[in-house]
Amino acid sequence: GAVVSQHPSRVICKSGTSVKIECRSLDFQATTMFWYRQFPKKSLMLMATSNEGSKATYEQGVEKDKFLINHASLTLSTLTVTSAHPEDSSFYICSASRIFRYGYTFGSGTRLTVV
Amino acid sequence: GQQLNQSPQSMFIQEGEDVSMNCTSSSIFNTWLWYKQDPGEGPVLLIALYKAGELTSNGRLTAQFGITRKDSFLNISASIPSDVGIYFCAGLRSSSNTGKLIFGQGTTLQVKP
């Protein structure tokens, strides 16, 4: 149990376009979902925390207008990178926490390349 | 953002050797988690620790939640080539499951067959 599906696994987009990344909890309801960004050989950097039905809470320094997060249901959260630029190229990972249970399950990540 | 102090940063060992890595913090955590990340993948949970002093095993892996609640270690016994990857510790201050995880910098493990 506790499977988190993240899609797409890889995406290449042109500079100026927007990209949507989906994060789904397949066999459980997620109280909270988290979005991370990871640079090569670095640790995970938390971007934002989202709770179902409410606005996401962004970490300091993360542009909320550039990284739009929607958590429409207890099983789905989306991250949209708007007007992407090459410096947005990175590995994005989501994680979900379960209602009434401890444990944070991570998705398999999305490699975004902006050209 | 804040990170845990994880060491060593990298290890290159011979197959069959034991491995030890640890994380320390200046503040208290209520939960310690150890993850492994393979290249191009998300982290996978190895061991979760919920009580100070707790010692938990998962196959060849053993982890302990420090008595002071400010540190944790992970041991891997009799390493094999598939142990290669990046290992992260993560701490949670909140007693709920909606708090933010604080991550260590990671330990890159390479195993020579």
PDB file of C-alpha atoms in Angstrom:
ATOM      1  CA  GLY A   1       0.000   0.000   0.000  1.00  0.00           C
ATOM      2  CA  ALA A   2       0.837   3.712   0.091  1.00  0.00           C
ATOM      3  CA  VAL A   3       1.677   4.250  -3.562  1.00  0.00           C
ATOM      4  CA  VAL A   4       2.143   7.725  -4.996  1.00  0.00           C
ATOM      5  CA  SER A   5       2.103   8.108  -8.756  1.00  0.00           C
ATOM      6  CA  GLN A   6       3.748  11.119 -10.355  1.00  0.00           C
ATOM      7  CA  HIS A   7       3.311  12.012 -14.004  1.00  0.00           C
ATOM      8  CA  PRO A   8       5.010  12.717 -16.313  1.00  0.00           C
ATOM      9  CA  SER A   9       8.367  11.233 -15.402  1.00  0.00           C
ATOM     10  CA  ARG A  10      10.137  13.387 -17.956  1.00  0.00           C
ATOM     11  CA  VAL A  11       9.107  16.478 -19.856  1.00  0.00           C
ATOM     12  CA  ILE A  12      10.873  18.834 -22.215  1.00  0.00           C
ATOM     13  CA  CYS A  13       9.218  22.140 -22.929  1.00  0.00           C
ATOM     14  CA  LYS A  14      10.018  25.355 -24.696  1.00  0.00           C
ATOM     15  CA  SER A  15      10.892  28.465 -22.762  1.00  0.00           C
ATOM     16  CA  GLY A  16       7.775  30.521 -22.033  1.00  0.00           C
ATOM     17  CA  THR A  17       5.342  27.606 -21.960  1.00  0.00           C
ATOM     18  CA  SER A  18       3.662  26.068 -18.930  1.00  0.00           C
ATOM     19  CA  VAL A  19       3.994  22.529 -17.672  1.00  0.00           C
ATOM     20  CA  LYS A  20       1.672  20.626 -15.341  1.00  0.00           C
ATOM     21  CA  ILE A  21       2.894  17.812 -13.108  1.00  0.00           C
ATOM     22  CA  GLU A  22       0.413  15.492 -11.411  1.00  0.00           C
ATOM     23  CA  CYS A  23       0.793  13.694  -8.120  1.00  0.00           C
ATOM     24  CA  ARG A  24      -1.751  11.027  -7.199  1.00  0.00           C
ATOM     25  CA  SER A  25      -2.084   8.870  -4.118  1.00  0.00           C
ATOM     26  CA  LEU A  26      -3.336   5.607  -5.592  1.00  0.00           C
ATOM     27  CA  ASP A  27      -4.473   3.585  -2.603  1.00  0.00           C
ATOM     28  CA  PHE A  28      -4.919   6.085   0.189  1.00  0.00           C
ATOM     29  CA  GLN A  29      -6.281   9.505   0.932  1.00  0.00           C
ATOM     30  CA  ALA A  30      -3.626  12.120   1.436  1.00  0.00           C
ATOM     31  CA  THR A  31      -4.134  14.709   4.119  1.00  0.00           C
ATOM     32  CA  THR A  32      -1.302  16.786   2.850  1.00  0.00           C
ATOM     33  CA  MET A  33       0.910  16.762  -0.194  1.00  0.00           C
ATOM     34  CA  PHE A  34       4.333  18.296  -0.472  1.00  0.00           C
ATOM     35  CA  TRP A  35       6.291  19.479  -3.500  1.00  0.00           C
ATOM     36  CA  TYR A  36      10.074  19.380  -3.597  1.00  0.00           C
ATOM     37  CA  ARG A  37      12.742  20.459  -6.003  1.00  0.00           C
ATOM     38  CA  GLN A  38      16.074  18.682  -6.213  1.00  0.00           C
ATOM     39  CA  PHE A  39      19.232  19.855  -7.919  1.00  0.00           C
ATOM     40  CA  PRO A  40      21.905  17.370  -9.023  1.00  0.00           C
ATOM     41  CA  LYS A  41      23.761  15.812  -6.101  1.00  0.00           C
ATOM     42  CA  LYS A  42      21.756  17.901  -3.660  1.00  0.00           C
ATOM     43  CA  SER A  43      19.134  17.247  -1.064  1.00  0.00           C
ATOM     44  CA  LEU A  44      15.405  17.807  -1.472  1.00  0.00           C
ATOM     45  CA  MET A  45      14.267  21.389  -1.128  1.00  0.00           C
ATOM     46  CA  LEU A  46      10.673  21.849   0.017  1.00  0.00           C
ATOM     47  CA  MET A  47       8.790  24.231  -2.252  1.00  0.00           C
ATOM     48  CA  ALA A  48       5.290  24.147  -0.842  1.00  0.00           C
ATOM     49  CA  THR A  49       2.780  22.279   1.269  1.00  0.00           C
ATOM     50  CA  SER A  50      -0.747  21.750   0.043  1.00  0.00           C
ATOM     51  CA  ASN A  51      -3.843  20.639   1.879  1.00  0.00           C
ATOM     52  CA  GLU A  52      -6.951  19.486   0.082  1.00  0.00           C
ATOM     53  CA  GLY A  53      -9.353  22.324  -0.593  1.00  0.00           C
ATOM     54  CA  SER A  54      -7.139  25.119   0.646  1.00  0.00           C
ATOM     55  CA  LYS A  55      -4.374  27.307  -0.700  1.00  0.00           C
ATOM     56  CA  ALA A  56      -0.869  25.980  -0.698  1.00  0.00           C
ATOM     57  CA  THR A  57       1.709  27.276   1.746  1.00  0.00           C
ATOM     58  CA  TYR A  58       4.903  28.219  -0.036  1.00  0.00           C
ATOM     59  CA  GLU A  59       8.376  28.207   1.422  1.00  0.00           C
ATOM     60  CA  GLN A  60      10.324  31.419   1.580  1.00  0.00           C
ATOM     61  CA  GLY A  61      11.822  32.321  -1.763  1.00  0.00           C
ATOM     62  CA  VAL A  62       9.456  30.192  -3.846  1.00  0.00           C
ATOM     63  CA  GLU A  63       7.381  32.229  -6.297  1.00  0.00           C
ATOM     64  CA  LYS A  64       3.765  31.213  -5.865  1.00  0.00           C
ATOM     65  CA  ASP A  65       2.749  32.805  -9.165  1.00  0.00           C
ATOM     66  CA  LYS A  66       5.334  30.763 -11.027  1.00  0.00           C
ATOM     67  CA  PHE A  67       4.716  27.467  -9.266  1.00  0.00           C
ATOM     68  CA  LEU A  68       0.952  27.047  -9.077  1.00  0.00           C
ATOM     69  CA  ILE A  69      -0.255  24.270  -6.821  1.00  0.00           C
ATOM     70  CA  ASN A  70      -3.757  22.871  -6.823  1.00  0.00           C
ATOM     71  CA  HIS A  71      -4.946  20.200  -4.400  1.00  0.00           C
ATOM     72  CA  ALA A  72      -8.470  19.569  -5.616  1.00  0.00           C
ATOM     73  CA  SER A  73      -9.066  16.219  -3.960  1.00  0.00           C
ATOM     74  CA  LEU A  74      -7.638  13.934  -1.304  1.00  0.00           C
ATOM     75  CA  THR A  75      -5.861  11.940  -3.993  1.00  0.00           C
ATOM     76  CA  LEU A  76      -4.602  14.526  -6.462  1.00  0.00           C
ATOM     77  CA  SER A  77      -2.302  17.517  -6.333  1.00  0.00           C
ATOM     78  CA  THR A  78      -0.859  19.324  -9.340  1.00  0.00           C
ATOM     79  CA  LEU A  79       2.124  21.603  -9.761  1.00  0.00           C
ATOM     80  CA  THR A  80       2.107  23.920 -12.763  1.00  0.00           C
ATOM     81  CA  VAL A  81       5.329  25.622 -13.719  1.00  0.00           C
ATOM     82  CA  THR A  82       4.178  28.737 -15.540  1.00  0.00           C
ATOM     83  CA  SER A  83       6.169  30.594 -18.185  1.00  0.00           C
ATOM     84  CA  ALA A  84       9.016  28.163 -17.735  1.00  0.00           C
ATOM     85  CA  HIS A  85      12.605  29.271 -18.188  1.00  0.00           C
ATOM     86  CA  PRO A  86      15.789  27.200 -18.469  1.00  0.00           C
ATOM     87  CA  GLU A  87      16.609  27.907 -14.814  1.00  0.00           C
ATOM     88  CA  ASP A  88      13.411  26.077 -13.866  1.00  0.00           C
ATOM     89  CA  SER A  89      14.926  22.876 -15.225  1.00  0.00           C
ATOM     90  CA  SER A  90      15.171  20.493 -12.315  1.00  0.00           C
ATOM     91  CA  PHE A  91      13.900  17.298 -10.726  1.00  0.00           C
ATOM     92  CA  TYR A  92      10.521  17.849  -9.061  1.00  0.00           C
ATOM     93  CA  ILE A  93       9.215  15.349  -6.509  1.00  0.00           C
ATOM     94  CA  CYS A  94       5.931  15.160  -4.653  1.00  0.00           C
ATOM     95  CA  SER A  95       5.114  13.337  -1.450  1.00  0.00           C
ATOM     96  CA  ALA A  96       1.895  12.582   0.348  1.00  0.00           C
ATOM     97  CA  SER A  97       1.045  11.943   3.962  1.00  0.00           C
ATOM     98  CA  ARG A  98      -1.774   9.646   4.963  1.00  0.00           C
ATOM     99  CA  ILE A  99      -4.831  10.487   7.005  1.00  0.00           C
ATOM    100  CA  PHE A 100      -4.478   9.170  10.569  1.00  0.00           C
ATOM    101  CA  ARG A 101      -1.221   7.418   9.755  1.00  0.00           C
ATOM    102  CA  TYR A 102       2.367   8.420   9.889  1.00  0.00           C
ATOM    103  CA  GLY A 103       4.491   8.059   6.829  1.00  0.00           C
ATOM    104  CA  TYR A 104       5.408  10.184   3.904  1.00  0.00           C
ATOM    105  CA  THR A 105       5.418   8.439   0.538  1.00  0.00           C
ATOM    106  CA  PHE A 106       7.239   9.984  -2.382  1.00  0.00           C
ATOM    107  CA  GLY A 107       6.420   9.954  -6.057  1.00  0.00           C
ATOM    108  CA  SER A 108       9.023   8.853  -8.579  1.00  0.00           C
ATOM    109  CA  GLY A 109       9.809  12.401  -9.621  1.00  0.00           C
ATOM    110  CA  THR A 110       9.575  14.480 -12.800  1.00  0.00           C
ATOM    111  CA  ARG A 111      12.626  15.573 -14.731  1.00  0.00           C
ATOM    112  CA  LEU A 112      11.788  18.953 -16.288  1.00  0.00           C
ATOM    113  CA  THR A 113      14.015  20.336 -19.007  1.00  0.00           C
ATOM    114  CA  VAL A 114      13.248  23.789 -20.395  1.00  0.00           C
ATOM    115  CA  VAL A 115      14.897  24.573 -23.722  1.00  0.00           C
TER     116      VAL A 115
ATOM    117  CA  GLY B   1      16.155  26.054   4.462  1.00  0.00           C
ATOM    118  CA  GLN B   2      17.221  24.236   7.573  1.00  0.00           C
ATOM    119  CA  GLN B   3      18.874  20.878   7.128  1.00  0.00           C
ATOM    120  CA  LEU B   4      20.088  18.126   9.322  1.00  0.00           C
ATOM    121  CA  ASN B   5      23.813  17.478   9.501  1.00  0.00           C
ATOM    122  CA  GLN B   6      24.340  14.167   7.777  1.00  0.00           C
ATOM    123  CA  SER B   7      27.680  12.418   7.518  1.00  0.00           C
ATOM    124  CA  PRO B   8      29.616  11.156   5.810  1.00  0.00           C
ATOM    125  CA  GLN B   9      28.851  12.941   2.570  1.00  0.00           C
ATOM    126  CA  SER B  10      30.015   9.968   0.530  1.00  0.00           C
ATOM    127  CA  MET B  11      31.378   6.478   1.007  1.00  0.00           C
ATOM    128  CA  PHE B  12      33.140   4.087  -1.308  1.00  0.00           C
ATOM    129  CA  ILE B  13      33.318   0.618   0.157  1.00  0.00           C
ATOM    130  CA  GLN B  14      33.996  -2.986  -0.758  1.00  0.00           C
ATOM    131  CA  GLU B  15      31.127  -5.394  -1.146  1.00  0.00           C
ATOM    132  CA  GLY B  16      30.530  -7.216   2.117  1.00  0.00           C
ATOM    133  CA  GLU B  17      31.623  -4.365   4.340  1.00  0.00           C
ATOM    134  CA  ASP B  18      29.356  -2.753   6.886  1.00  0.00           C
ATOM    135  CA  VAL B  19      28.289   0.884   6.524  1.00  0.00           C
ATOM    136  CA  SER B  20      27.336   3.455   9.098  1.00  0.00           C
ATOM    137  CA  MET B  21      25.958   6.946   8.597  1.00  0.00           C
ATOM    138  CA  ASN B  22      24.387   9.423  10.967  1.00  0.00           C
ATOM    139  CA  CYS B  23      22.420  12.603  11.301  1.00  0.00           C
ATOM    140  CA  THR B  24      22.561  15.199  14.010  1.00  0.00           C
ATOM    141  CA  SER B  25      20.586  18.276  14.836  1.00  0.00           C
ATOM    142  CA  SER B  26      20.734  21.094  17.332  1.00  0.00           C
ATOM    143  CA  SER B  27      17.018  20.720  17.983  1.00  0.00           C
ATOM    144  CA  ILE B  28      14.686  17.896  18.945  1.00  0.00           C
ATOM    145  CA  PHE B  29      12.712  15.779  16.489  1.00  0.00           C
ATOM    146  CA  ASN B  30       9.740  13.531  17.213  1.00  0.00           C
ATOM    147  CA  THR B  31      10.230  11.263  14.227  1.00  0.00           C
ATOM    148  CA  TRP B  32      13.263  10.193  12.259  1.00  0.00           C
ATOM    149  CA  LEU B  33      13.020   8.661   8.812  1.00  0.00           C
ATOM    150  CA  TRP B  34      15.655   7.111   6.593  1.00  0.00           C
ATOM    151  CA  TYR B  35      15.201   7.097   2.815  1.00  0.00           C
ATOM    152  CA  LYS B  36      17.159   5.710  -0.130  1.00  0.00           C
ATOM    153  CA  GLN B  37      17.093   7.406  -3.514  1.00  0.00           C
ATOM    154  CA  ASP B  38      18.197   5.754  -6.746  1.00  0.00           C
ATOM    155  CA  PRO B  39      19.191   7.948  -9.711  1.00  0.00           C
ATOM    156  CA  GLY B  40      16.185   9.500 -11.401  1.00  0.00           C
ATOM    157  CA  GLU B  41      13.754   8.196  -8.810  1.00  0.00           C
ATOM    158  CA  GLY B  42      11.991   9.504  -5.744  1.00  0.00           C
ATOM    159  CA  PRO B  43      13.144   8.571  -2.235  1.00  0.00           C
ATOM    160  CA  VAL B  44      11.925   5.267  -0.841  1.00  0.00           C
ATOM    161  CA  LEU B  45      11.348   4.856   2.874  1.00  0.00           C
ATOM    162  CA  LEU B  46      13.694   2.383   4.536  1.00  0.00           C
ATOM    163  CA  ILE B  47      13.035   2.786   8.242  1.00  0.00           C
ATOM    164  CA  ALA B  48      10.824   5.015  10.392  1.00  0.00           C
ATOM    165  CA  LEU B  49      11.600   5.746  14.049  1.00  0.00           C
ATOM    166  CA  TYR B  50       9.009   7.213  16.376  1.00  0.00           C
ATOM    167  CA  LYS B  51      10.403   6.955  19.921  1.00  0.00           C
ATOM    168  CA  ALA B  52      13.612   8.102  21.532  1.00  0.00           C
ATOM    169  CA  GLY B  53      15.957   5.164  21.983  1.00  0.00           C
ATOM    170  CA  GLU B  54      14.081   3.026  19.462  1.00  0.00           C
ATOM    171  CA  LEU B  55      16.210   0.566  17.523  1.00  0.00           C
ATOM    172  CA  THR B  56      14.582  -0.832  14.399  1.00  0.00           C
ATOM    173  CA  SER B  57      15.783  -3.276  11.775  1.00  0.00           C
ATOM    174  CA  ASN B  58      14.705  -3.901   8.211  1.00  0.00           C
ATOM    175  CA  GLY B  59      16.684  -6.806   6.801  1.00  0.00           C
ATOM    176  CA  ARG B  60      20.335  -5.781   6.715  1.00  0.00           C
ATOM    177  CA  LEU B  61      19.455  -2.244   7.774  1.00  0.00           C
ATOM    178  CA  THR B  62      19.348  -1.070  11.374  1.00  0.00           C
ATOM    179  CA  ALA B  63      18.519   2.436  12.549  1.00  0.00           C
ATOM    180  CA  GLN B  64      18.282   4.062  15.947  1.00  0.00           C
ATOM    181  CA  PHE B  65      16.508   7.124  17.268  1.00  0.00           C
ATOM    182  CA  GLY B  66      18.935   8.862  19.626  1.00  0.00           C
ATOM    183  CA  ILE B  67      18.055   9.185  23.296  1.00  0.00           C
ATOM    184  CA  THR B  68      18.454  12.945  23.142  1.00  0.00           C
ATOM    185  CA  ARG B  69      16.093  13.018  20.122  1.00  0.00           C
ATOM    186  CA  LYS B  70      18.685  15.082  18.302  1.00  0.00           C
ATOM    187  CA  ASP B  71      20.349  12.341  16.307  1.00  0.00           C
ATOM    188  CA  SER B  72      19.893   9.085  14.468  1.00  0.00           C
ATOM    189  CA  PHE B  73      22.109   6.564  12.749  1.00  0.00           C
ATOM    190  CA  LEU B  74      21.660   3.999   9.994  1.00  0.00           C
ATOM    191  CA  ASN B  75      23.782   0.882   9.655  1.00  0.00           C
ATOM    192  CA  ILE B  76      23.909  -1.390   6.637  1.00  0.00           C
ATOM    193  CA  SER B  77      25.498  -4.765   7.200  1.00  0.00           C
ATOM    194  CA  ALA B  78      27.221  -6.902   4.579  1.00  0.00           C
ATOM    195  CA  SER B  79      26.757  -4.387   1.767  1.00  0.00           C
ATOM    196  CA  ILE B  80      25.899  -5.561  -1.736  1.00  0.00           C
ATOM    197  CA  PRO B  81      26.105  -3.728  -5.090  1.00  0.00           C
ATOM    198  CA  SER B  82      22.403  -2.867  -5.089  1.00  0.00           C
ATOM    199  CA  ASP B  83      22.910  -0.817  -1.925  1.00  0.00           C
ATOM    200  CA  VAL B  84      24.405   1.864  -4.171  1.00  0.00           C
ATOM    201  CA  GLY B  85      22.454   5.103  -3.994  1.00  0.00           C
ATOM    202  CA  ILE B  86      21.924   8.220  -1.933  1.00  0.00           C
ATOM    203  CA  TYR B  87      20.682   7.822   1.617  1.00  0.00           C
ATOM    204  CA  PHE B  88      18.810  10.648   3.299  1.00  0.00           C
ATOM    205  CA  CYS B  89      17.804  11.104   6.874  1.00  0.00           C
ATOM    206  CA  ALA B  90      14.722  13.187   7.539  1.00  0.00           C
ATOM    207  CA  GLY B  91      13.297  14.546  10.748  1.00  0.00           C
ATOM    208  CA  LEU B  92       9.825  15.602  11.705  1.00  0.00           C
ATOM    209  CA  ARG B  93       9.202  17.932  14.623  1.00  0.00           C
ATOM    210  CA  SER B  94       5.435  17.815  14.547  1.00  0.00           C
ATOM    211  CA  SER B  95       3.565  15.010  16.270  1.00  0.00           C
ATOM    212  CA  SER B  96       1.028  15.054  13.449  1.00  0.00           C
ATOM    213  CA  ASN B  97       1.466  13.742   9.942  1.00  0.00           C
ATOM    214  CA  THR B  98       1.141  17.094   8.253  1.00  0.00           C
ATOM    215  CA  GLY B  99       4.414  18.620   9.340  1.00  0.00           C
ATOM    216  CA  LYS B 100       7.346  19.390   7.099  1.00  0.00           C
ATOM    217  CA  LEU B 101      10.190  16.950   6.817  1.00  0.00           C
ATOM    218  CA  ILE B 102      13.657  18.362   7.355  1.00  0.00           C
ATOM    219  CA  PHE B 103      16.240  16.509   5.244  1.00  0.00           C
ATOM    220  CA  GLY B 104      19.891  15.787   5.691  1.00  0.00           C
ATOM    221  CA  GLN B 105      22.318  16.535   2.880  1.00  0.00           C
ATOM    222  CA  GLY B 106      22.505  12.879   1.899  1.00  0.00           C
ATOM    223  CA  THR B 107      25.171  10.185   1.921  1.00  0.00           C
ATOM    224  CA  THR B 108      26.225   8.827  -1.451  1.00  0.00           C
ATOM    225  CA  LEU B 109      27.158   5.170  -1.190  1.00  0.00           C
ATOM    226  CA  GLN B 110      29.202   3.343  -3.778  1.00  0.00           C
ATOM    227  CA  VAL B 111      29.915  -0.365  -3.444  1.00  0.00           C
ATOM    228  CA  LYS B 112      32.758  -2.040  -5.275  1.00  0.00           C
ATOM    229  CA  PRO B 113      31.972  -5.638  -6.210  1.00  0.00           C
TER     230      PRO B 113
END
